[in-house]
Amino acid sequence: MQDYDEVTAFLGEWGPFQRLIFFLLSASIIPNGFNGLSSVFFTATPEHHCRVPDTANLSSAWRNHSVPMRLQDGREVPQSCRRYRLAMMLTHPCGHVNKACKDMGCSDFIFQEAEHLKHFEKEVIHPSLLFQWNLVCEDDWKAPLTISLFFVGVLMGSFISGQLSDRFGRKNVLFVTMGMQTGFSFLQIFSKNFEMFTVLFFLVGMGQISNYVAAFVLGTEILGKSVRIIFSTLGVCIFYAFGYMLLPLFAYFIRDWRMLLLALTVPGVLCAALWWFIPESPRWLISQGRFQEAEVIIRRAAKTNGIIAPSTIFDSSELQDLSSKKQQSHSILDLIRTRNIRMITVMSIILWLTISVGYFGLSLDTPNLHGDVYLNCFLSAVVEVPAYVLAWLLLRHLPRRYSMATALFLGGSVLLFVQLVPPELYYLATVLVMVGKFGVTAAFSMVYVYTAELYPTVVRNMGVGVSSTASRLGSILSPYFVYLGAYDRFLPYILMGSLTILTAILTLFLPETFGTPLPDTIDQMLRVKGIKYRQTPSHTRMLKDGEESPTVLKSTSF
């Protein structure tokens, strides 16, 4: 049988049909951008401090000194979870205020009432739900837990989305999981407590990754070879960044978290209209033996492009004969069977996990940057667009490992420099964080292609899947990297910067895949340039020209 791309070559590469699929599938990713990172605002902790009850019989001097001060970014601000005891304030004169300091939790004080908003810095309302259920002070660990459980849902969705898509079809899974993401996000509006919100957020995470993967696979299977690369690097990634840009705009104008959630679900509802414009994958239909349905879609595409399709497109008997051929089976154990492929698997896991910690850690940390939180979040989204464009250019023209290492060195080094910036130059610190986000995002975009090129066809899906799982584990850990900033503001940057630089060094030991054919078998992968082997004497075979070549190879160096 001819290759599918050859059979459908008459459609062209970039006709009206391809453009429609490209932009509609990319547009379906936009809600993922703001749903996935909405926790930047929902679980943010604006500056606050314990209030003094209005009924307390205190002098104005004591009211002005009732909360101890602390040094933050070179300025004094009220402590968040400590104030002087009322009994001590009533019995001590104002001159002895420093002697009366005792720990006092905020759990006895309510923050959501309108008259208490004066205790937020600059008297602004923030769309955070932490004060709805008083998740501060001794309960501040619940905020990163909420984000981590969202990413646990993403991890679970990653496991099941591929299987569901292979069984029920790309289009069906795309729209069902899109509805799952939108529906559970809508139900979050009616959350009565932290536990209900977190469980629903977990389900939102499952739906979010599943529809992203389904849209990605559907696009790569429908679009031609040249458009496929642009779609997988620039299409879905940049539209995800567009959704991320919309998040701070929504949050700036809608300061109530329930109304903000409602606004974020509307685009997902509108995406339901795409059902009538996005077709099923003809490749998947053929794999299921549904040749007539696949042919109908291809002929409709030809009509959209203004092309007359051939009278016969597929030979169904030939397709059935091809599908009946038994293929050699491989298991996940093949990823660790030899020392060489085992080293690549371990290094890929470390690479994906570290990049994911850096990307999501920097994204979730934007509320803690000095300056306007909405502007910082918007800038964090904007820097992703040139990062994706740069990644695409590097993948086209330069070696993979040097491109990856350069991006990671850039991201890691500037994060280490943040701690050296004087407090009065906080804008410079913000610029360095954004440059770090730029480098990590570019590396995140390139690692998908690089990992797929490292593994042979027979285990490529498993190799990328295991690496992607490591990425999910990194995203689960990332909120706790941000949480460390409560103890030392620069500690998250030091940890993320150090890990990123170490990973950049590790990347230099990976094989180079630029300009080399994709390996199809494990034996071909073992001969990738950049890995040296020595022959195992007991396992050799004779080539046709009389040369000996090892069938079982042992790695001696990288």
Coordinates of C-alpha atoms in Angstrom, one line a residue:
M1 CA 0.0 0.0 0.0
Q2 CA 1.1 3.5 -0.7
D3 CA 1.9 5.9 2.2
Y4 CA -1.2 7.8 3.4
D5 CA 0.5 11.1 2.7
E6 CA 1.1 10.0 -0.9
V7 CA -2.5 8.8 -1.3
T8 CA -3.8 12.2 -0.1
A9 CA -1.1 14.3 -1.8
F10 CA -3.7 15.6 -4.3
L11 CA -5.3 17.7 -1.5
G12 CA -2.2 19.9 -1.3
E13 CA -0.4 21.1 1.8
W14 CA -2.0 24.5 2.7
G15 CA -5.4 24.7 1.1
P16 CA -8.6 26.2 2.7
F17 CA -9.3 22.8 4.4
Q18 CA -5.9 22.6 6.0
R19 CA -6.0 26.2 7.2
L20 CA -9.4 25.6 8.7
I21 CA -8.2 22.6 10.6
F22 CA -5.0 24.3 11.7
F23 CA -6.7 27.3 13.2
L24 CA -9.8 25.6 14.7
L25 CA -7.7 23.0 16.5
S26 CA -5.3 25.6 17.7
A27 CA -8.2 27.8 18.9
S28 CA -9.6 24.9 20.9
I29 CA -6.4 25.0 22.9
I30 CA -7.0 28.6 24.1
P31 CA -9.1 27.6 27.1
N32 CA -6.3 25.3 28.3
G33 CA -4.1 28.3 28.7
F34 CA -6.2 30.1 31.3
N35 CA -7.8 27.0 32.9
G36 CA -4.5 25.4 33.5
L37 CA -2.9 28.4 35.1
S38 CA -5.9 30.0 36.7
S39 CA -4.5 28.9 40.1
V40 CA -2.0 31.8 39.7
F41 CA -4.9 34.0 40.9
F42 CA -7.2 31.6 42.7
T43 CA -4.6 30.4 45.2
A44 CA -2.5 33.6 45.3
T45 CA -1.8 35.1 48.8
P46 CA -2.2 38.9 48.6
E47 CA -0.6 40.9 51.4
H48 CA -2.8 40.8 54.5
H49 CA -2.5 41.0 58.3
C50 CA -4.6 40.2 61.3
R51 CA -7.2 42.8 62.1
V52 CA -8.0 44.3 65.5
P53 CA -11.7 43.9 66.3
D54 CA -13.7 47.2 66.0
T55 CA -15.1 46.6 69.5
A56 CA -11.7 46.5 71.1
N57 CA -11.3 49.5 73.5
L58 CA -7.9 50.6 72.3
S59 CA -6.2 53.9 71.8
S60 CA -5.4 55.1 68.3
A61 CA -1.7 54.7 69.1
W62 CA -2.1 51.0 69.9
R63 CA -4.3 50.5 66.9
N64 CA -1.5 51.9 64.7
H65 CA 1.1 49.6 66.4
S66 CA -1.0 46.5 66.9
V67 CA 0.7 44.5 64.1
P68 CA 4.5 43.9 64.2
M69 CA 6.4 44.9 61.1
R70 CA 8.8 42.8 59.0
L71 CA 11.3 43.7 56.3
Q72 CA 10.3 42.7 52.7
D73 CA 12.2 43.7 49.6
G74 CA 13.8 46.6 51.5
R75 CA 10.7 48.0 53.0
E76 CA 8.7 47.4 56.2
V77 CA 5.3 45.7 55.9
P78 CA 2.9 44.4 58.5
Q79 CA 3.4 40.7 59.5
S80 CA 0.8 38.5 58.0
C81 CA 0.0 36.1 60.8
R82 CA 1.1 37.8 64.0
R83 CA -0.2 40.6 66.1
Y84 CA 0.0 41.7 69.8
R85 CA -2.5 40.1 72.2
L86 CA -5.5 42.2 73.0
A87 CA -5.0 41.7 76.8
M88 CA -1.4 43.0 76.5
M89 CA -2.3 45.9 74.4
L90 CA -4.9 46.9 77.0
T91 CA -2.4 46.7 79.9
H92 CA 0.8 48.1 78.3
P93 CA 1.4 51.6 77.3
C94 CA 2.3 52.3 73.7
G95 CA 6.0 52.9 74.6
H96 CA 6.3 49.3 75.6
V97 CA 4.8 47.9 72.4
N98 CA 7.9 45.9 71.4
K99 CA 7.8 44.1 74.8
A100 CA 4.2 42.9 74.3
C101 CA 4.8 40.9 71.1
K102 CA 3.3 37.5 71.1
D103 CA 2.4 35.1 68.3
M104 CA -1.3 35.3 67.3
G105 CA -2.8 33.2 64.5
C106 CA -5.3 34.8 62.0
S107 CA -7.8 31.9 62.3
D108 CA -10.1 33.9 64.6
F109 CA -10.5 36.7 62.1
I110 CA -12.7 36.8 59.0
F111 CA -11.4 38.4 55.8
Q112 CA -14.1 38.1 53.2
E113 CA -16.4 40.8 54.6
A114 CA -16.3 44.1 52.7
E115 CA -15.4 46.2 55.7
H116 CA -12.2 44.2 56.2
L117 CA -10.8 44.7 52.7
K118 CA -8.8 47.7 54.1
H119 CA -6.3 45.2 55.4
F120 CA -5.2 44.3 51.9
E121 CA -2.3 46.4 50.6
K122 CA -3.4 49.3 48.4
E123 CA -7.0 48.5 49.2
V124 CA -7.5 46.3 46.1
I125 CA -9.7 43.3 45.8
H126 CA -7.9 40.2 44.6
P127 CA -9.6 37.2 43.0
S128 CA -8.1 34.8 45.5
L129 CA -10.2 32.2 47.2
L130 CA -7.8 31.7 50.2
F131 CA -9.7 34.2 52.3
Q132 CA -13.0 32.6 51.4
W133 CA -12.1 29.6 53.6
N134 CA -9.3 31.3 55.6
L135 CA -6.5 29.2 54.0
V136 CA -3.7 31.3 55.4
C137 CA -1.2 31.1 58.2
E138 CA -1.3 27.6 59.7
D139 CA -3.5 26.4 56.7
D140 CA -1.3 27.9 54.0
W141 CA -0.1 24.5 52.9
K142 CA -3.5 23.8 51.4
A143 CA -2.9 26.3 48.5
P144 CA 0.0 24.4 46.9
L145 CA -1.8 21.1 47.6
T146 CA -4.7 22.3 45.5
I147 CA -2.4 23.1 42.6
S148 CA -0.5 19.8 43.0
L149 CA -3.8 17.8 42.9
F150 CA -4.7 19.6 39.7
F151 CA -1.5 18.3 38.2
V152 CA -2.2 14.9 39.6
G153 CA -5.3 15.0 37.5
V154 CA -3.2 16.0 34.5
L155 CA -1.0 13.0 35.2
M156 CA -4.1 10.7 35.3
G157 CA -5.5 12.2 32.2
S158 CA -2.2 11.6 30.4
F159 CA -2.4 7.9 31.2
I160 CA -6.0 7.4 29.9
S161 CA -6.3 10.0 27.1
G162 CA -4.2 8.1 24.6
Q163 CA -6.1 4.8 25.2
L164 CA -9.5 6.5 25.0
S165 CA -8.4 8.3 21.8
D166 CA -7.3 5.0 20.2
R167 CA -10.5 3.3 21.1
F168 CA -13.2 5.9 20.6
G169 CA -11.7 8.3 18.1
R170 CA -9.8 11.5 18.3
K171 CA -12.8 13.8 17.7
N172 CA -15.0 12.1 20.2
V173 CA -12.4 12.3 23.0
L174 CA -11.5 15.9 22.1
F175 CA -15.0 17.2 22.6
V176 CA -16.0 14.9 25.5
T177 CA -12.9 16.0 27.5
M178 CA -13.4 19.6 26.4
G179 CA -16.8 19.4 27.9
M180 CA -15.4 17.7 31.0
Q181 CA -12.9 20.6 31.5
T182 CA -15.6 23.2 31.0
G183 CA -18.3 21.4 33.0
F184 CA -16.3 20.7 36.1
S185 CA -14.8 24.2 35.9
F186 CA -18.3 25.6 36.0
L187 CA -19.2 23.4 39.0
Q188 CA -16.3 24.9 40.9
I189 CA -18.3 28.1 41.1
F190 CA -20.6 26.4 43.5
S191 CA -17.9 25.0 45.8
K192 CA -18.9 25.1 49.4
N193 CA -15.4 24.3 50.8
F194 CA -11.8 23.8 50.0
E195 CA -12.2 20.0 49.6
M196 CA -15.0 20.3 47.0
F197 CA -13.0 22.9 45.0
T198 CA -9.9 20.7 45.0
V199 CA -11.7 17.5 43.9
L200 CA -13.3 19.4 41.0
F201 CA -10.0 21.0 40.1
F202 CA -8.5 17.5 39.9
L203 CA -11.2 16.5 37.4
V204 CA -10.6 19.8 35.4
G205 CA -6.9 18.7 35.2
M206 CA -7.9 15.3 33.8
G207 CA -10.1 16.9 31.1
Q208 CA -7.6 19.6 30.2
I209 CA -4.6 17.4 29.3
S210 CA -6.9 14.9 27.5
N211 CA -8.4 17.4 25.1
Y212 CA -5.0 18.9 24.5
V213 CA -3.5 15.6 23.5
A214 CA -6.5 14.7 21.4
A215 CA -6.3 18.0 19.5
F216 CA -2.5 17.6 19.0
V217 CA -2.9 14.1 17.6
L218 CA -5.9 15.0 15.5
G219 CA -4.0 17.8 13.9
T220 CA -0.8 15.9 13.2
E221 CA -2.8 13.1 11.6
I222 CA -4.9 15.3 9.3
L223 CA -2.3 17.9 8.3
G224 CA 0.4 17.2 5.8
K225 CA 4.1 16.8 6.6
S226 CA 5.3 20.4 6.2
V227 CA 2.3 21.9 8.1
R228 CA 2.4 19.2 10.7
I229 CA 5.7 20.5 12.1
I230 CA 4.5 24.1 12.4
F231 CA 1.2 22.9 14.0
S232 CA 3.0 20.9 16.6
T233 CA 5.5 23.6 17.5
L234 CA 3.9 27.0 16.8
G235 CA 0.2 26.3 16.4
V236 CA -0.9 24.7 19.7
C237 CA 1.9 26.2 21.7
I238 CA 1.3 29.9 20.7
F239 CA -2.5 29.6 21.0
Y240 CA -1.9 28.1 24.5
A241 CA 0.1 31.2 25.2
F242 CA -2.7 33.4 23.9
G243 CA -5.0 31.8 26.4
Y244 CA -2.5 32.4 29.1
M245 CA -2.4 36.1 28.1
L246 CA -6.2 36.3 28.5
L247 CA -6.0 35.1 32.1
P248 CA -4.6 38.3 33.7
L249 CA -7.0 40.4 31.6
F250 CA -10.0 38.5 32.9
A251 CA -8.7 38.6 36.4
Y252 CA -7.9 42.4 36.3
F253 CA -11.5 43.3 35.4
I254 CA -13.3 40.5 37.5
R255 CA -12.1 40.5 41.1
D256 CA -14.5 38.0 42.5
W257 CA -13.2 34.5 42.1
R258 CA -16.6 32.9 41.4
M259 CA -17.4 35.4 38.7
L260 CA -13.9 35.0 37.2
L261 CA -14.4 31.2 37.0
L262 CA -17.7 31.8 35.3
A263 CA -16.0 34.0 32.7
L264 CA -13.3 31.5 32.1
T265 CA -15.8 28.7 31.3
V266 CA -17.6 30.7 28.6
P267 CA -14.9 30.2 25.8
G268 CA -15.1 26.5 26.5
V269 CA -18.8 26.5 25.9
L270 CA -18.3 28.4 22.6
C271 CA -15.8 25.7 21.5
A272 CA -18.7 23.2 21.3
A273 CA -19.7 24.8 18.0
L274 CA -16.4 23.5 16.5
W275 CA -18.0 20.0 16.4
W276 CA -19.6 20.7 13.0
F277 CA -16.3 21.9 11.5
I278 CA -13.6 19.5 12.8
P279 CA -13.7 16.0 11.2
E280 CA -12.5 12.7 12.6
S281 CA -9.0 11.6 11.7
P282 CA -9.1 9.6 8.4
R283 CA -6.0 7.8 9.6
W284 CA -7.8 6.5 12.7
L285 CA -10.9 5.6 10.7
I286 CA -8.7 3.5 8.3
S287 CA -7.0 1.8 11.3
Q288 CA -10.5 0.8 12.5
G289 CA -11.5 -0.5 9.0
R290 CA -14.0 2.3 8.4
F291 CA -12.7 3.1 4.9
Q292 CA -15.9 4.6 3.5
E293 CA -16.1 7.2 6.3
A294 CA -12.5 8.1 5.8
E295 CA -13.0 8.5 2.1
V296 CA -16.0 10.8 2.7
I297 CA -13.9 13.1 4.8
I298 CA -11.1 13.2 2.2
R299 CA -13.5 14.0 -0.6
R300 CA -15.1 16.7 1.4
A301 CA -11.6 18.2 2.0
A302 CA -11.0 18.1 -1.7
K303 CA -14.2 19.9 -2.4
T304 CA -13.3 22.6 0.2
N305 CA -9.9 23.0 -1.5
G306 CA -11.6 23.2 -5.0
I307 CA -9.9 20.0 -6.2
I308 CA -11.5 17.1 -8.0
A309 CA -10.6 13.9 -6.1
P310 CA -9.7 10.7 -8.0
S311 CA -12.4 8.2 -8.6
T312 CA -10.7 5.6 -6.3
I313 CA -8.7 6.8 -3.3
F314 CA -8.3 3.6 -1.2
D315 CA -8.1 0.0 -2.0
S316 CA -9.9 -1.5 1.0
S317 CA -8.7 -5.0 0.3
E318 CA -5.1 -3.9 0.4
L319 CA -5.7 -1.9 3.6
Q320 CA -7.3 -4.9 5.3
D321 CA -4.3 -7.1 4.2
L322 CA -1.9 -4.6 5.7
S323 CA -3.7 -4.4 9.0
S324 CA -3.8 -8.2 9.3
K325 CA 0.0 -8.4 9.3
K326 CA 1.4 -9.2 12.7
Q327 CA 3.8 -6.7 14.0
Q328 CA 6.7 -7.4 16.4
S329 CA 5.5 -6.4 19.9
H330 CA 7.6 -4.3 22.3
S331 CA 7.1 -3.5 26.0
I332 CA 8.1 -0.7 28.3
L333 CA 11.0 -3.0 29.4
D334 CA 12.7 -2.3 26.1
L335 CA 13.4 1.2 27.5
I336 CA 15.7 -0.2 30.1
R337 CA 16.8 -3.5 28.4
T338 CA 20.3 -2.3 27.4
R339 CA 22.7 0.0 29.1
N340 CA 22.6 2.6 26.3
I341 CA 18.8 3.0 26.0
R342 CA 18.5 2.8 29.8
M343 CA 20.9 5.8 30.1
I344 CA 18.9 7.8 27.5
T345 CA 15.7 7.0 29.3
V346 CA 17.0 8.1 32.7
M347 CA 18.5 11.3 31.2
S348 CA 15.2 12.1 29.4
I349 CA 13.3 11.6 32.6
I350 CA 15.6 14.0 34.5
L351 CA 15.4 16.5 31.6
W352 CA 11.6 16.5 31.4
L353 CA 11.1 16.7 35.2
T354 CA 13.5 19.6 35.7
I355 CA 12.2 21.6 32.7
S356 CA 8.6 21.1 34.0
V357 CA 9.5 22.2 37.5
G358 CA 11.1 25.4 36.0
Y359 CA 8.3 26.2 33.7
F360 CA 5.4 25.7 36.1
G361 CA 7.4 27.0 39.1
L362 CA 8.1 30.4 37.3
S363 CA 4.5 30.6 36.0
L364 CA 3.0 30.0 39.4
D365 CA 5.4 32.4 41.1
T366 CA 4.3 35.5 39.2
P367 CA 2.0 36.7 42.0
N368 CA 5.1 36.9 44.3
L369 CA 7.1 39.2 42.0
H370 CA 7.4 42.8 43.0
G371 CA 5.0 45.1 41.1
D372 CA 1.5 44.6 39.6
V373 CA 0.5 40.9 39.7
Y374 CA -1.7 41.3 36.6
L375 CA 1.1 42.9 34.5
N376 CA 3.6 40.3 35.7
C377 CA 1.3 37.4 34.7
F378 CA 0.7 39.0 31.3
L379 CA 4.5 39.4 30.7
S380 CA 5.0 35.8 31.8
A381 CA 2.6 34.8 29.0
V382 CA 3.9 37.2 26.4
V383 CA 7.5 35.9 26.7
E384 CA 6.3 32.4 25.6
V385 CA 5.5 33.6 22.1
P386 CA 9.1 34.6 21.1
A387 CA 10.3 31.5 23.0
Y388 CA 8.2 29.2 20.8
V389 CA 9.3 31.0 17.6
L390 CA 13.0 30.8 18.6
A391 CA 12.5 27.1 19.4
W392 CA 11.1 26.5 16.0
L393 CA 14.0 28.3 14.3
L394 CA 16.6 26.4 16.3
L395 CA 15.0 23.1 15.5
R396 CA 15.1 23.9 11.8
H397 CA 18.7 25.1 11.6
L398 CA 20.9 24.0 14.6
P399 CA 21.9 20.8 16.5
R400 CA 19.4 19.7 19.1
R401 CA 21.6 19.3 22.2
Y402 CA 23.4 22.6 21.8
S403 CA 20.1 24.4 21.3
M404 CA 18.6 22.8 24.3
A405 CA 21.7 23.3 26.5
T406 CA 21.9 27.0 25.5
A407 CA 18.3 27.7 26.3
L408 CA 18.7 25.9 29.7
F409 CA 21.9 27.7 30.5
L410 CA 20.2 31.0 29.7
G411 CA 17.2 30.2 31.9
G412 CA 19.2 28.8 34.8
S413 CA 22.0 31.4 35.0
V414 CA 19.7 34.5 35.1
L415 CA 17.6 32.8 37.8
L416 CA 20.7 32.6 40.0
F417 CA 21.5 36.2 39.3
V418 CA 18.1 37.3 40.7
Q419 CA 19.4 37.1 44.3
L420 CA 22.2 39.6 43.5
V421 CA 19.8 42.3 42.4
P422 CA 19.5 45.2 45.0
P423 CA 16.0 45.5 46.5
E424 CA 15.6 49.0 44.9
L425 CA 16.1 47.5 41.4
Y426 CA 13.1 45.2 41.6
Y427 CA 12.2 45.9 38.0
L428 CA 15.6 44.3 37.0
A429 CA 14.7 41.3 39.1
T430 CA 11.4 40.9 37.2
V431 CA 13.2 41.2 33.9
L432 CA 15.6 38.4 34.9
V433 CA 12.8 36.2 35.9
M434 CA 11.1 36.8 32.5
V435 CA 14.3 36.0 30.7
G436 CA 14.6 32.8 32.8
K437 CA 11.0 31.9 31.8
F438 CA 11.9 32.6 28.1
G439 CA 14.8 30.1 28.2
V440 CA 12.9 27.4 30.1
T441 CA 9.9 27.7 27.8
A442 CA 12.1 27.4 24.6
A443 CA 13.7 24.3 26.1
F444 CA 10.2 22.9 27.0
S445 CA 9.1 23.3 23.4
M446 CA 12.2 21.7 21.9
V447 CA 12.3 18.7 24.3
Y448 CA 9.2 17.1 22.6
V449 CA 10.9 16.9 19.2
Y450 CA 14.3 16.0 20.6
T451 CA 12.9 13.1 22.7
A452 CA 10.9 11.8 19.8
E453 CA 14.0 11.7 17.6
L454 CA 16.1 9.9 20.2
Y455 CA 13.8 6.9 20.4
P456 CA 13.2 4.4 17.6
T457 CA 9.8 4.0 16.0
V458 CA 9.1 0.7 17.7
V459 CA 9.2 2.3 21.2
R460 CA 8.9 6.0 20.4
N461 CA 5.4 6.4 21.8
M462 CA 6.4 4.6 25.0
G463 CA 9.6 6.6 25.4
V464 CA 7.9 10.0 25.0
G465 CA 5.1 8.7 27.3
V466 CA 7.5 7.9 30.1
S467 CA 9.2 11.2 29.7
S468 CA 5.9 13.0 29.7
T469 CA 5.0 11.3 32.9
A470 CA 8.1 12.6 34.5
S471 CA 7.1 16.1 33.3
R472 CA 3.8 15.7 35.2
L473 CA 5.6 14.7 38.3
G474 CA 7.7 17.9 37.9
S475 CA 4.5 20.0 37.6
I476 CA 3.2 18.3 40.8
L477 CA 6.3 19.3 42.7
S478 CA 6.5 22.9 41.3
P479 CA 3.9 24.5 43.7
Y480 CA 6.1 23.4 46.6
F481 CA 9.2 25.1 45.1
V482 CA 7.1 28.3 45.0
Y483 CA 6.0 27.6 48.6
L484 CA 9.6 27.7 49.7
G485 CA 9.6 31.4 48.9
A486 CA 7.6 32.0 52.2
Y487 CA 10.8 31.1 54.0
D488 CA 13.4 32.7 51.7
R489 CA 12.3 34.8 48.7
F490 CA 15.2 33.7 46.6
L491 CA 15.3 30.1 47.5
P492 CA 12.9 29.0 44.7
Y493 CA 15.1 30.8 42.1
I494 CA 18.3 29.3 43.5
L495 CA 16.9 25.7 43.4
M496 CA 15.3 26.1 40.0
G497 CA 18.3 27.9 38.5
S498 CA 20.8 25.3 39.9
L499 CA 18.7 22.3 38.6
T500 CA 18.3 23.9 35.2
I501 CA 22.0 24.5 34.8
L502 CA 22.8 20.9 35.9
T503 CA 20.3 19.7 33.4
A504 CA 21.9 21.8 30.6
I505 CA 25.2 20.1 31.3
L506 CA 23.5 16.7 31.2
T507 CA 21.9 17.5 27.9
L508 CA 25.4 17.8 26.3
F509 CA 25.9 14.1 26.9
L510 CA 22.9 13.1 24.9
P511 CA 23.3 11.9 21.3
E512 CA 22.8 14.4 18.5
T513 CA 19.8 13.7 16.2
F514 CA 19.9 16.8 13.9
G515 CA 20.2 15.9 10.2
T516 CA 20.0 12.1 10.9
P517 CA 17.2 9.8 9.9
L518 CA 14.8 8.7 12.5
P519 CA 15.7 5.3 13.9
D520 CA 13.1 2.6 13.3
T521 CA 14.6 -0.2 15.4
I522 CA 16.4 -0.4 18.7
D523 CA 19.6 -1.6 16.9
Q524 CA 19.6 1.6 14.7
M525 CA 19.1 3.8 17.8
L526 CA 22.2 2.3 19.4
R527 CA 24.3 3.5 16.5
V528 CA 23.3 7.1 16.8
K529 CA 26.2 9.5 16.5
G530 CA 27.5 10.6 19.8
I531 CA 27.5 7.2 21.6
K532 CA 30.5 4.8 21.3
Y533 CA 30.2 1.1 21.8
R534 CA 32.5 -1.9 22.0
Q535 CA 31.5 -5.2 20.5
T536 CA 30.4 -8.0 22.7
P537 CA 32.3 -11.1 21.3
S538 CA 29.6 -13.6 22.0
H539 CA 27.0 -11.7 20.1
T540 CA 28.0 -11.0 16.4
R541 CA 26.5 -11.5 13.0
M542 CA 27.9 -11.5 9.6
L543 CA 26.9 -8.8 7.1
K544 CA 26.4 -9.6 3.4
D545 CA 29.7 -8.0 2.5
G546 CA 31.6 -10.1 5.1
E547 CA 31.9 -7.5 7.8
E548 CA 31.0 -8.2 11.4
S549 CA 28.5 -6.1 13.2
P550 CA 27.4 -6.5 16.9
T551 CA 23.8 -7.5 17.5
V552 CA 24.1 -6.9 21.2
L553 CA 26.1 -3.7 21.9
K554 CA 27.5 -2.5 25.1
S555 CA 28.0 1.2 25.9
T556 CA 31.4 2.3 26.9
S557 CA 31.0 6.1 26.9
F558 CA 28.7 8.9 26.0

